[in-house]
Short mmCIF file of C-alpha atoms and ligand atoms in Angstrom, two decimals:
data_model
loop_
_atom_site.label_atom_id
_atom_site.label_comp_id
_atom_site.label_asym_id
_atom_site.label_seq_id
_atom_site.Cartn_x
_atom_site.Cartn_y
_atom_site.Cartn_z
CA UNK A 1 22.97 -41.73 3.58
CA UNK A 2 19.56 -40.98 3.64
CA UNK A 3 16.97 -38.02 3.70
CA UNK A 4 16.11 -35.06 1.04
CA UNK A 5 19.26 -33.66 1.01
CA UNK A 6 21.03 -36.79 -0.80
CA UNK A 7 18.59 -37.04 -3.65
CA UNK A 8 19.47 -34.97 -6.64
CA UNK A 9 17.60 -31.84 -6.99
CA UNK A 10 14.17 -32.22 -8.13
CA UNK A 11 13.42 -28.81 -9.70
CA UNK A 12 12.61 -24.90 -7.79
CA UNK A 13 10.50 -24.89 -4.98
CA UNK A 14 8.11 -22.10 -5.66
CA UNK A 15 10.03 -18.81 -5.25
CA UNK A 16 8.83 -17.21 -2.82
CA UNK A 17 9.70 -13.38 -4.17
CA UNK A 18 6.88 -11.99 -5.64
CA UNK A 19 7.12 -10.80 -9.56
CA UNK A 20 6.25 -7.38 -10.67
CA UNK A 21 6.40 -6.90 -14.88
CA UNK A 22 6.72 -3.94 -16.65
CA UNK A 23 4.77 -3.82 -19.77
CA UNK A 24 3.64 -1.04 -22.42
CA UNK A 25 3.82 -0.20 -25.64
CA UNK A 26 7.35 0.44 -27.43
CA UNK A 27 9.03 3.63 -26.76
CA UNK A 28 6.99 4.46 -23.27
CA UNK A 29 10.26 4.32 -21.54
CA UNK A 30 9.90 0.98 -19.89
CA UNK A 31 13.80 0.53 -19.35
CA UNK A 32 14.46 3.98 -18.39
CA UNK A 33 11.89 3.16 -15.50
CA UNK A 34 13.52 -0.27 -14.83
CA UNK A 35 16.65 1.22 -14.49
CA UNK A 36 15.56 4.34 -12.69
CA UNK A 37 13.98 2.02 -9.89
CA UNK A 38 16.84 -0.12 -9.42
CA UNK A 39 18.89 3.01 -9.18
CA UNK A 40 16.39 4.44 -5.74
CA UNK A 41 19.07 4.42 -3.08
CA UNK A 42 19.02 1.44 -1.54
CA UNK A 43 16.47 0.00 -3.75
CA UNK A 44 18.67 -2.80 -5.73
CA UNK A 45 19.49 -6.45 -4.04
CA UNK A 46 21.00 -7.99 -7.23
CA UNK A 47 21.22 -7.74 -10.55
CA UNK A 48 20.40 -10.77 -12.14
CA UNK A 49 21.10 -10.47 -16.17
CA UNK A 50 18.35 -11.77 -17.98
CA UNK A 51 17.83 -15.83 -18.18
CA UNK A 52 15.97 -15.37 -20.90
CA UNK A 53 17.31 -12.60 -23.59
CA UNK A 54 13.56 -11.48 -23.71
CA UNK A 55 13.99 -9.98 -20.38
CA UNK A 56 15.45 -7.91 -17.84
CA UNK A 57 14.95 -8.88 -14.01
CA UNK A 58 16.38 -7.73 -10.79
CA UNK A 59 15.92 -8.44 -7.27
CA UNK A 60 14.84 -5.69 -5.30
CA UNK A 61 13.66 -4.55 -2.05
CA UNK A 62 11.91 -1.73 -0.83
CA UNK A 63 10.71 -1.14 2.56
CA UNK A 64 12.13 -4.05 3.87
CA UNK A 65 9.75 -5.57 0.74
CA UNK A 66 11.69 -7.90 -1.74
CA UNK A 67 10.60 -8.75 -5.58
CA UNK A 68 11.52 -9.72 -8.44
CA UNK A 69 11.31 -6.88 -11.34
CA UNK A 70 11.14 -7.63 -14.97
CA UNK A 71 10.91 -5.90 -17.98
CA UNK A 72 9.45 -7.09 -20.72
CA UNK A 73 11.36 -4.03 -23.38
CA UNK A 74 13.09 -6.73 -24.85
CA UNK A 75 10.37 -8.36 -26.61
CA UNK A 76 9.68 -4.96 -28.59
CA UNK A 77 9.50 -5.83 -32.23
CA UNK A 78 11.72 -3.24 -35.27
CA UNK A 79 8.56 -3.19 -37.44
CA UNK A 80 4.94 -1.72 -36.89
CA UNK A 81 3.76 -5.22 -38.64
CA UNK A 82 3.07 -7.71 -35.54
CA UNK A 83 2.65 -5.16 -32.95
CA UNK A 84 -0.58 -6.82 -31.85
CA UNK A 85 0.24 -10.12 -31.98
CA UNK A 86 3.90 -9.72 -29.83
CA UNK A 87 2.07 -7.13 -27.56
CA UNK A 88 -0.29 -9.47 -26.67
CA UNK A 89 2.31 -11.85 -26.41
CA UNK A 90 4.12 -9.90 -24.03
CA UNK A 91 0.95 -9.03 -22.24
CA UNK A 92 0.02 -12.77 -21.54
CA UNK A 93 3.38 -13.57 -20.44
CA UNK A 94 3.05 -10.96 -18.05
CA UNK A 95 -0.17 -11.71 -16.49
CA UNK A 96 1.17 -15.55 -16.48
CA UNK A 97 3.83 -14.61 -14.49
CA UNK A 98 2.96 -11.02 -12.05
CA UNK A 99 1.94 -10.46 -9.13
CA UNK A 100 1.98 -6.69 -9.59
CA UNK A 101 1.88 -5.41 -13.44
CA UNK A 102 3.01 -1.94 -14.02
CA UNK A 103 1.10 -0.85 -16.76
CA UNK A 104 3.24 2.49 -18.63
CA UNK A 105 1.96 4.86 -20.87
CA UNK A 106 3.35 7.78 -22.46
CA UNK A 107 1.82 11.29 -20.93
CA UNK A 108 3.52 13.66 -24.03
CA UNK A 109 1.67 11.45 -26.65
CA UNK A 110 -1.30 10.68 -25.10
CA UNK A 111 -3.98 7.86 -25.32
CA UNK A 112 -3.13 5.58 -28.23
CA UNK A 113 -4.63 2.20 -29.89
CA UNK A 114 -2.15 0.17 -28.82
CA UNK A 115 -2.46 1.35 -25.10
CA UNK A 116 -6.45 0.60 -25.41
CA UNK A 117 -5.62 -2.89 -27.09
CA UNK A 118 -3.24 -3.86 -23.45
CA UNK A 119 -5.92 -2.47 -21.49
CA UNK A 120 -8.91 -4.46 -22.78
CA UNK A 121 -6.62 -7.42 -22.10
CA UNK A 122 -5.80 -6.35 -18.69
CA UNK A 123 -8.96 -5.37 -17.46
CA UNK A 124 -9.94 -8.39 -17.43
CA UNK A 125 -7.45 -10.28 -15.15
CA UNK A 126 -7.17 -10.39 -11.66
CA UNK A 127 -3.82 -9.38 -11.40
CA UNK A 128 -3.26 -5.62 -9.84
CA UNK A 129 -2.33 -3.26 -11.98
CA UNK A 130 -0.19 0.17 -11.44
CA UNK A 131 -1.20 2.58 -14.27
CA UNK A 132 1.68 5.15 -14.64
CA UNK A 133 2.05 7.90 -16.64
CA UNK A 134 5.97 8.46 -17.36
CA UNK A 135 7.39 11.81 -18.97
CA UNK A 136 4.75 13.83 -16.90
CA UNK A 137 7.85 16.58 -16.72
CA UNK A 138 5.68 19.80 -16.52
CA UNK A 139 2.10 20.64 -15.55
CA UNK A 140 0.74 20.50 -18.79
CA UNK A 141 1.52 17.31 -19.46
CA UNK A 142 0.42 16.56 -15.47
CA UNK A 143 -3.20 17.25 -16.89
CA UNK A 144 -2.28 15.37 -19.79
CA UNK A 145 -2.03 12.13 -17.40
CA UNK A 146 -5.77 12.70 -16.47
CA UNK A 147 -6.52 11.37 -19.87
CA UNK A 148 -5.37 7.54 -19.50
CA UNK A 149 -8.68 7.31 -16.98
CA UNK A 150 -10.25 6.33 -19.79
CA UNK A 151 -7.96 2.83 -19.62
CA UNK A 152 -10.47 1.46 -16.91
CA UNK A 153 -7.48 0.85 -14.89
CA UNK A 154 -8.03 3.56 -12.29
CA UNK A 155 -5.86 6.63 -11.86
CA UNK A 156 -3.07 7.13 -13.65
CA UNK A 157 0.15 7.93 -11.45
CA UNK A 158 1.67 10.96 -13.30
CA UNK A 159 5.99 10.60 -13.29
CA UNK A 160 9.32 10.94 -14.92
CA UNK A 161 11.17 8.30 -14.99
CA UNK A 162 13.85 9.61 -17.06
CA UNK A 163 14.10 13.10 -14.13
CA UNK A 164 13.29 11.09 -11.42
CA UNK A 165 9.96 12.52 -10.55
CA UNK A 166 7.24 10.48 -8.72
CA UNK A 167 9.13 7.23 -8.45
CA UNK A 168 9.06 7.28 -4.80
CA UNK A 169 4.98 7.71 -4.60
CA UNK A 170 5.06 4.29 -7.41
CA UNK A 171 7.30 2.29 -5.05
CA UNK A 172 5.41 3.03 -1.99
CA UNK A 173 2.00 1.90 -4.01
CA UNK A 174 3.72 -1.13 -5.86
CA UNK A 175 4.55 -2.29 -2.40
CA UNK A 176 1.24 -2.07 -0.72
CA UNK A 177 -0.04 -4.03 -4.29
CA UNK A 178 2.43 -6.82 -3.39
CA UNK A 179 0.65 -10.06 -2.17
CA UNK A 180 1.09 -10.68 1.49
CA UNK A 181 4.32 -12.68 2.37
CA UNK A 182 2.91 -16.43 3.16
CA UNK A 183 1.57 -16.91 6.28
CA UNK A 184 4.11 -18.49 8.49
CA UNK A 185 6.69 -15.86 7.19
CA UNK A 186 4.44 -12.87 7.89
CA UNK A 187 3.98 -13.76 11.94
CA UNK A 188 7.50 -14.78 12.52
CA UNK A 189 8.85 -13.50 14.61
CA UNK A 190 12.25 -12.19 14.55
CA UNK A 191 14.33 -12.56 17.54
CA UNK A 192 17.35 -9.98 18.37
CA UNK A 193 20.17 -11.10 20.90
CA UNK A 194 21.67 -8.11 22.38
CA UNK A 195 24.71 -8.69 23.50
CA UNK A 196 28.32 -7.24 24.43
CA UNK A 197 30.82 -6.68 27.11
CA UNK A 198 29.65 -4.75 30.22
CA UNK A 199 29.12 -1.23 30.42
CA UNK A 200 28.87 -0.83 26.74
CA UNK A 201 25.16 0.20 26.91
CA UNK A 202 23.25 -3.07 26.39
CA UNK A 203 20.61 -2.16 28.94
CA UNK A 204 20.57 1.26 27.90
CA UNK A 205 19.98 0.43 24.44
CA UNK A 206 17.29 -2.22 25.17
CA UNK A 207 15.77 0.90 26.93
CA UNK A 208 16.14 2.95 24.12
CA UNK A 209 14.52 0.21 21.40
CA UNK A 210 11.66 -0.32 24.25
CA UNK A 211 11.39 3.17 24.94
CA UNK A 212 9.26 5.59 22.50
CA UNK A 213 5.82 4.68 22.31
CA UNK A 214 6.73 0.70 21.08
CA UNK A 215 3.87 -1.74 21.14
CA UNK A 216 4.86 -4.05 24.05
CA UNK A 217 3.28 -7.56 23.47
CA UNK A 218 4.87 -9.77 25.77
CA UNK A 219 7.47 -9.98 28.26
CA UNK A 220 9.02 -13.14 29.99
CA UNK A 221 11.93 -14.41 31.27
CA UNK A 222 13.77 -16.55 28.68
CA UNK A 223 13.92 -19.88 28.95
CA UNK A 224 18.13 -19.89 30.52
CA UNK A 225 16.52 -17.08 32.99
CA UNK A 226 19.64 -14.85 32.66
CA UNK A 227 18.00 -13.37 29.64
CA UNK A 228 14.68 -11.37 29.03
CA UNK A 229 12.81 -11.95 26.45
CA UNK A 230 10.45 -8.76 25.56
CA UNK A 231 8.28 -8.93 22.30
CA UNK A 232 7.11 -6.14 20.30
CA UNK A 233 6.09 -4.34 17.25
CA UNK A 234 8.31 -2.19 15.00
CA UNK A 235 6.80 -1.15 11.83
CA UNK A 236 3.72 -3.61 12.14
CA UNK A 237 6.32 -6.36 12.79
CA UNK A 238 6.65 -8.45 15.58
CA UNK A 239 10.14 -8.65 17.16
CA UNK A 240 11.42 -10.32 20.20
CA UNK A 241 14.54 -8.78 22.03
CA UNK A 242 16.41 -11.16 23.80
CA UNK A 243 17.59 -9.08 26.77
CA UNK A 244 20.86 -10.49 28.06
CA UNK A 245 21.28 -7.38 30.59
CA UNK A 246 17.85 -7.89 31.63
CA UNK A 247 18.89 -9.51 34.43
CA UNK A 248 20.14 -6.89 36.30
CA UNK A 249 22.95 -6.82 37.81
CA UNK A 250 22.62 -9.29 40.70
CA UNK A 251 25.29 -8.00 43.49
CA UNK A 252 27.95 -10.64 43.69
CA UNK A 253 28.39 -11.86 40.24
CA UNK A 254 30.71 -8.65 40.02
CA UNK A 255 33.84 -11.25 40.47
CA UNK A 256 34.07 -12.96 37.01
CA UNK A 257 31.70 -10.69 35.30
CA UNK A 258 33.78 -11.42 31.83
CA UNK A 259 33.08 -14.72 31.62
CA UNK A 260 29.68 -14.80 33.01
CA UNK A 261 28.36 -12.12 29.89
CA UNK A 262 30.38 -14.60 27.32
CA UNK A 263 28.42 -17.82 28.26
CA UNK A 264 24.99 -15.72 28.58
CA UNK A 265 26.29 -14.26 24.84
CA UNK A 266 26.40 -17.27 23.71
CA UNK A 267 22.99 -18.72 25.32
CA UNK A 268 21.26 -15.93 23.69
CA UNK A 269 23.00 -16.06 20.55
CA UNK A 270 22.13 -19.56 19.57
CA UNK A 271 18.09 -18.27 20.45
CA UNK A 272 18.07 -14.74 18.34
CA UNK A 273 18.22 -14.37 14.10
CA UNK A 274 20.17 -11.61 14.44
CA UNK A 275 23.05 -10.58 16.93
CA UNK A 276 23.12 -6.40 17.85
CA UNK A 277 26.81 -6.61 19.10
CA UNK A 278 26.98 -3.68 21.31
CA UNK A 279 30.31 -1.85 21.11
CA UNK A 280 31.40 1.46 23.31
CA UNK A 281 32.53 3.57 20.42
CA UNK A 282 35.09 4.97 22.89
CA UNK A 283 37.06 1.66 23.38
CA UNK A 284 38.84 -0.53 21.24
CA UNK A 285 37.41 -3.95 20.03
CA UNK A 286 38.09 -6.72 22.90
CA UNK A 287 39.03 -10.22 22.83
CA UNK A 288 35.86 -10.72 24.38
CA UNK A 289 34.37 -9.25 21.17
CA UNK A 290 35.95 -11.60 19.05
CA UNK A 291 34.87 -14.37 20.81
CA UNK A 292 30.86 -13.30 20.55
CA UNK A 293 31.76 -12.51 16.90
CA UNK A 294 33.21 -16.29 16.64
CA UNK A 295 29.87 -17.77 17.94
CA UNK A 296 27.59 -15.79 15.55
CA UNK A 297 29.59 -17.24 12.98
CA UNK A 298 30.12 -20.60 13.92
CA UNK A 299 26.14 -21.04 15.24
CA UNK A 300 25.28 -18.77 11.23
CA UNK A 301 23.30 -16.10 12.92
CA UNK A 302 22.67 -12.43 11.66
CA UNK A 303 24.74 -9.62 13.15
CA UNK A 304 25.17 -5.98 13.38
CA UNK A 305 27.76 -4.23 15.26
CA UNK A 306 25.90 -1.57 17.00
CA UNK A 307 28.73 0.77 17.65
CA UNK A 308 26.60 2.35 21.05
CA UNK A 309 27.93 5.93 23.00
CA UNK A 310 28.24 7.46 19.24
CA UNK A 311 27.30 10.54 20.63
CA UNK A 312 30.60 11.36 22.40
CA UNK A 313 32.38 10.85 19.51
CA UNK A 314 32.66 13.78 16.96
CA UNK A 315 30.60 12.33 13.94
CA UNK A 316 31.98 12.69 10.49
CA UNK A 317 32.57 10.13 7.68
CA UNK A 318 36.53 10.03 8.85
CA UNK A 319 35.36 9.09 12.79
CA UNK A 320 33.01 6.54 11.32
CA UNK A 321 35.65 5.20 8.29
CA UNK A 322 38.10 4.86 11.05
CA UNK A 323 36.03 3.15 13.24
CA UNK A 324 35.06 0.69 11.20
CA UNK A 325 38.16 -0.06 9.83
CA UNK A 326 39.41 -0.99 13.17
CA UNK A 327 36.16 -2.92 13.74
CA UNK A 328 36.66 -4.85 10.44
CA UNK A 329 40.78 -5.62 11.22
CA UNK A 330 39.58 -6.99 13.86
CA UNK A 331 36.61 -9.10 13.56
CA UNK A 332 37.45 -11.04 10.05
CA UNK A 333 35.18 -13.87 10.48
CA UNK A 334 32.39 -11.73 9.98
CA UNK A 335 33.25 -9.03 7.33
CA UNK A 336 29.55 -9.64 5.91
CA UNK A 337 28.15 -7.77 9.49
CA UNK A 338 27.49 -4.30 8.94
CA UNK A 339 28.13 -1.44 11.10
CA UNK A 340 25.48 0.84 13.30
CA UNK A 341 26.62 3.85 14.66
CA UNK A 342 23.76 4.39 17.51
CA UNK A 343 23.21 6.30 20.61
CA UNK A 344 21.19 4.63 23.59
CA UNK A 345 21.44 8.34 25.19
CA UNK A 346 20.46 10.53 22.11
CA UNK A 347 18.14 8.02 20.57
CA UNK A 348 20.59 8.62 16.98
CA UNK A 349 19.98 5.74 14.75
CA UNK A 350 17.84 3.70 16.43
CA UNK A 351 15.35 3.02 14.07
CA UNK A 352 18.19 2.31 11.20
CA UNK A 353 19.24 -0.28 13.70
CA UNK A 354 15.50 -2.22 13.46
CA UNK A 355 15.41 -1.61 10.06
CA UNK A 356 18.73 -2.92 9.63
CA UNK A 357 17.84 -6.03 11.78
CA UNK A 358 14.46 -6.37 9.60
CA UNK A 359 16.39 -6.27 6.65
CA UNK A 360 18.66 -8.77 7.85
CA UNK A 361 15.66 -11.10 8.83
CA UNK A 362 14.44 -11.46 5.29
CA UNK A 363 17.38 -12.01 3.73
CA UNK A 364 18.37 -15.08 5.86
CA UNK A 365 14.78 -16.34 4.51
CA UNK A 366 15.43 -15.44 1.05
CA UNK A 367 15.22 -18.69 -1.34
CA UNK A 368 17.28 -18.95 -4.96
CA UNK A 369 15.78 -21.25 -7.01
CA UNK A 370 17.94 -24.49 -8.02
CA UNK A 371 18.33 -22.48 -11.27
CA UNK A 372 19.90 -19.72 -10.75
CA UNK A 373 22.16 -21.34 -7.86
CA UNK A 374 23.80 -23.68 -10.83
CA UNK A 375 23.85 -20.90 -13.28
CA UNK A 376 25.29 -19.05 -10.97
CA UNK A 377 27.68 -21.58 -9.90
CA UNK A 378 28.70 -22.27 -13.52
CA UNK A 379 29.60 -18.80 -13.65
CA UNK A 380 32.03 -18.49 -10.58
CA UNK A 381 34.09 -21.62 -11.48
CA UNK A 382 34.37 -20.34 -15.02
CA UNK A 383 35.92 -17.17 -13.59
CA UNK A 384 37.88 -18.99 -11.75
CA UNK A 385 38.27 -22.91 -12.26
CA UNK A 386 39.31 -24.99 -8.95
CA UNK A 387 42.72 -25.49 -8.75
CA UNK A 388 44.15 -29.15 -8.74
CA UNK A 389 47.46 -29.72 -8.17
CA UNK A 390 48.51 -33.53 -9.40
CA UNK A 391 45.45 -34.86 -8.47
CA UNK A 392 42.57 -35.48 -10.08
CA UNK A 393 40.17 -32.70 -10.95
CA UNK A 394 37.53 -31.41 -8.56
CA UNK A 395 34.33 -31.52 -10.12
CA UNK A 396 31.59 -29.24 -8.72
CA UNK A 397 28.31 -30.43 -10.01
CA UNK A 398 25.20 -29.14 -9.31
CA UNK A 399 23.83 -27.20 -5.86
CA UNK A 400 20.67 -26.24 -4.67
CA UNK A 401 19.57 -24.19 -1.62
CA UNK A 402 18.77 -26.66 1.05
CA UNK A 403 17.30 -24.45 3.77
CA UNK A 404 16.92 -20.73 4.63
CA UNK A 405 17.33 -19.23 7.76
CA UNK A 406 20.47 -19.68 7.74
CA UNK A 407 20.63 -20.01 4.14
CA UNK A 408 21.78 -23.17 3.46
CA UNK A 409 23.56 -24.27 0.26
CA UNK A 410 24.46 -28.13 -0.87
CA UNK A 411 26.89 -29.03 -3.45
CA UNK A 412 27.77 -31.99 -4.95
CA UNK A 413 30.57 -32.40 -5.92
CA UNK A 414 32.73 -36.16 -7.56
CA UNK A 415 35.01 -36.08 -4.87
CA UNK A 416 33.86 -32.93 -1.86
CA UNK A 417 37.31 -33.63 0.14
CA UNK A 418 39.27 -32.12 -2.86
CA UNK A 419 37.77 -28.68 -1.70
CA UNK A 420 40.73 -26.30 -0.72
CA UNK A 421 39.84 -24.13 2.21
CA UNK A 422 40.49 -21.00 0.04
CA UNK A 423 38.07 -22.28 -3.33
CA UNK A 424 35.30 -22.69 -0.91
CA UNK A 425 35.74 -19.31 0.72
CA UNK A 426 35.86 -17.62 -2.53
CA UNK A 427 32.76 -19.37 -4.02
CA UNK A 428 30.94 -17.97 -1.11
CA UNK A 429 31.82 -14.76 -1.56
CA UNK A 430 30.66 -15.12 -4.99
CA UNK A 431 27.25 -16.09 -3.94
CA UNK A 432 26.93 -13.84 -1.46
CA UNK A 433 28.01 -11.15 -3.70
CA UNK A 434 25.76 -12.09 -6.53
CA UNK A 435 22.73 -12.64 -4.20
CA UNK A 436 23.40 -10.36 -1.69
CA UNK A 437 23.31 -12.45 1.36
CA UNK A 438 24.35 -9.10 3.25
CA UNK A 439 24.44 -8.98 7.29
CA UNK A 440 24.14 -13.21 7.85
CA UNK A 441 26.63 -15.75 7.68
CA UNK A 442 25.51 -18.57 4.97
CA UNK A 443 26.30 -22.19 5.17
CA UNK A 444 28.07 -23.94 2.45
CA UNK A 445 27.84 -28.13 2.49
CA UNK A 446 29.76 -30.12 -0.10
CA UNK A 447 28.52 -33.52 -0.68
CA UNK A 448 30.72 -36.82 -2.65
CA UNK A 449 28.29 -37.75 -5.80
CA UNK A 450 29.89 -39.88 -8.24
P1 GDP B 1 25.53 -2.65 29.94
O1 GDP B 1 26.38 -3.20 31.04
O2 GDP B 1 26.10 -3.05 28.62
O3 GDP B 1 24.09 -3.01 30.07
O4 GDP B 1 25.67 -1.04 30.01
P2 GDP B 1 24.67 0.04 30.58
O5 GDP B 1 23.46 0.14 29.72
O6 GDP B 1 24.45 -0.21 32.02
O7 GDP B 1 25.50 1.37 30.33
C1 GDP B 1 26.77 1.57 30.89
C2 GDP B 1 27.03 3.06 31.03
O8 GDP B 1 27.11 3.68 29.75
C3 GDP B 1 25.92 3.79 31.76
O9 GDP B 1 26.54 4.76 32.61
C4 GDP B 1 25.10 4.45 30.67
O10 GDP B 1 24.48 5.63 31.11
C5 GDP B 1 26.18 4.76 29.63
N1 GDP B 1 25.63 4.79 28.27
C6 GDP B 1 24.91 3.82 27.67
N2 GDP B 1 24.61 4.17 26.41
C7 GDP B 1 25.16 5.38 26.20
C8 GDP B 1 25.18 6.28 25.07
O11 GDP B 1 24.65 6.04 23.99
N3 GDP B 1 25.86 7.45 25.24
C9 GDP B 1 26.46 7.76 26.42
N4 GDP B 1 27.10 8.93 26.46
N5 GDP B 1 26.46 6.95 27.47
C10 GDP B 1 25.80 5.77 27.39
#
């Protein structure tokens, strides 16, 4: 026994999602914003209720940017008495805590004291501030928004939360407010195994993703040589596809093709983040597919089934339901992979595919702090205690994330061989539920600890 995984938890490492706080005065519609952002489609990660009864906070993501939003409604006080004392309360708290502060003010009744009073305070920190204007519902009170200038915090962004009006234009200039991800997260790169049976459209898909006007950086054989490895830039990102039908077809490998992809599947699959398993959406799922599944599971890669050829395939929501049905009856070791219906030929979906990859990427380097992995453990074995028949009790104890890419969880537990196959299955969902470790397999580790 040795190392930092057998010493008890010492506390969070820094999270590495950064915070974005919703203050105001009471009544500015702070909640109806928090909720109306969480509800952007495909905005919300997780809900996390609040650890603190003070506070609302979710996970979110937008453009393939994660953080943490909070809102501080909670700490509104019943009485006018105190207003200044808890608002600046609430205001410090914020600025202790943000990276991005959205500032909201109330368009219909204008520029009040309590709005100056925040302002002074926030003027003065370094923290970047979003000034936004909510119930700007007609042009009247559009002009109306001008007003709030006079904040020193720069121009007020006129919207609705409550009818949904400008929320897009906020996101899109929260997320260029948002600090830069650290350094060694921002440049790495993410690598992409493409990878399937032949004749399913690997190369052809490769061609389409290369295709376009994409940003070629590098190109080089990988390091087996029977895959290509071709770096590029999608969406300012660098990405690295790992080619395995680069090599083209080389004349008398024909005989024992099968077997030949498998073991370059495989080669490439323990290299990549992410698997794109390539499917011919007029064919059935293989055993060969199974197999590739099997090893993105068992080596806790990404994957996406790219379900390729979609365009001779009449597209509705049945084709697709029924397709992935199949898909999932099939390959139940990886229920977690989502689907992408994508056309090397047309070009259909192949930008959802990177973004879906991208998305992928960051949440196999997501990080839960040590606190909310025990809360949340707490919470799944109250819902549903381990089972111990005769013996004596399993006792779950504490866990911590470990490592990310793949995320990595330890347990400790006072005796880990009392774990039933089934318990530890279901805590996983749980966690990847509650997270939403969506698209990557996650590694579970119970540890003895008396
Ligand atoms: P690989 O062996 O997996 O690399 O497959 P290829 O890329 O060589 O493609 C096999 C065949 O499928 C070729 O005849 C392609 O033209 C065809 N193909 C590939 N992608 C598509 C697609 O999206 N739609 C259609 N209709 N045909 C495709």
């Amino acid at each position: 026994m040795h190392g930092r995984d057998t010493n008890p938890p010492t506390g969070d490492r820094p999270a590495r999602r950064p915070v974005v706080v919703i203050v105001g005065r009471p009544n500015v519609g702070k909640s109806t914003l928090f909720n109306r952002l969480l509800g952007q489609r495909s905005a919300i990660v997780e809900d996390v209720p609040g650890t603190t009864r003070d506070r609302l906070q979710a996970q979110m993501a937008y453009a393939n940017r994660r953080f943490e939003l909070i809102d501080t409604g909670g700490l509104e006080p019943d009485a006018d008495e105190g207003y200044s004392a808890l608002i600046r309360e609430q205001v410090t708290g914020a600025v202790t805590s943000a990276d991005v502060i959205l500032l909201v003010v109330d368009a219909a009744a204008g520029v009040t004291r309590i709005d100056t009073e925040i302002a002074e305070m926030l003027r003065r920190v370094q923290t970047p501030i979003l000034l936004l204007a909510n119930k700007v519902d007609n042009d009247t009170r559009r002009d109306a928004a001008v007003e709030f200038f006079e904040l020193g915090l720069g121009e007020p962004m006129p919207i609705s939360a409550y009818h949904d009006l400008g929320l897009r234009e906020a996101l899109e200039r929260l997320t260029d407010l948002l600090p830069e991800s650290p350094p060694q997260e921002a440049v790495a790169e993410l690598r992409l195994a493409v990878v399937g049976r032949p004749n399913v459209g690997k190369s052809a898909l490769v061609n389409a993703i290369l295709g376009e006007d994409r940003v070629i950086v590098s190109e080089q054989s990988g390091t087996t040589r029977d895959a290509v490895d071709t770096g590029f830039l999608y969406r300012d990102r660098p990405l690295i596809l790992i080619d395995t039908a680069g090599i083209r077809r080389r004349g008398r490998i024909e005989r024992g093709v099968e077997k030949y992809s498998v073991m370059r599947a495989r080669q490439a699959i323990e290299r990549c983040d992410v698997a794109v398993l390539v499917l011919d959406a007029t064919e059935k799922v293989a055993a060969q597919d199974l197999h590739v599944a099997g090893f993105v599971a068992d080596a806790y890669k990404g994957m996406i089934i790219a379900v390729n050829k979609w365009d001779l395939v009449e597209d509705s929501e049945e084709s697709r339901e029924a397709f992935a049905s199949n898909v999932l009856r099939r390959l139940q070791f990886t229920p977690w992979a989502p689907l992408a219906f994508v056309s090397a030929k047309t070009g259909l979906n192949i930008n959802g595919l990177l973004d879906l990859s991208l998305e992928i990427g960051e949440t196999r380097s997501l990080r839960v702090p040590t606190s909310e992995v025990n809360s949340v453990l707490r919470e799944a074995v109250a819902a549903n205690p381990p089972p111990s028949p005769g013996r004596r009790p399993l006792r779950i104890k504490y866990g911590t994330q470990a490592e990310v890419r793949p995320p990595t969880f330890v347990f400790f537990a006072n005796d880990a061989s009392l774990i039933h196959f089934s318990y530890r299955r279901y805590l996983e969902n749980f966690f990847r539920r509650r997270f939403g470790f969506e698209g990557t397999a996650i590694k579970f580790e119970f540890r003895s600890r008396e």
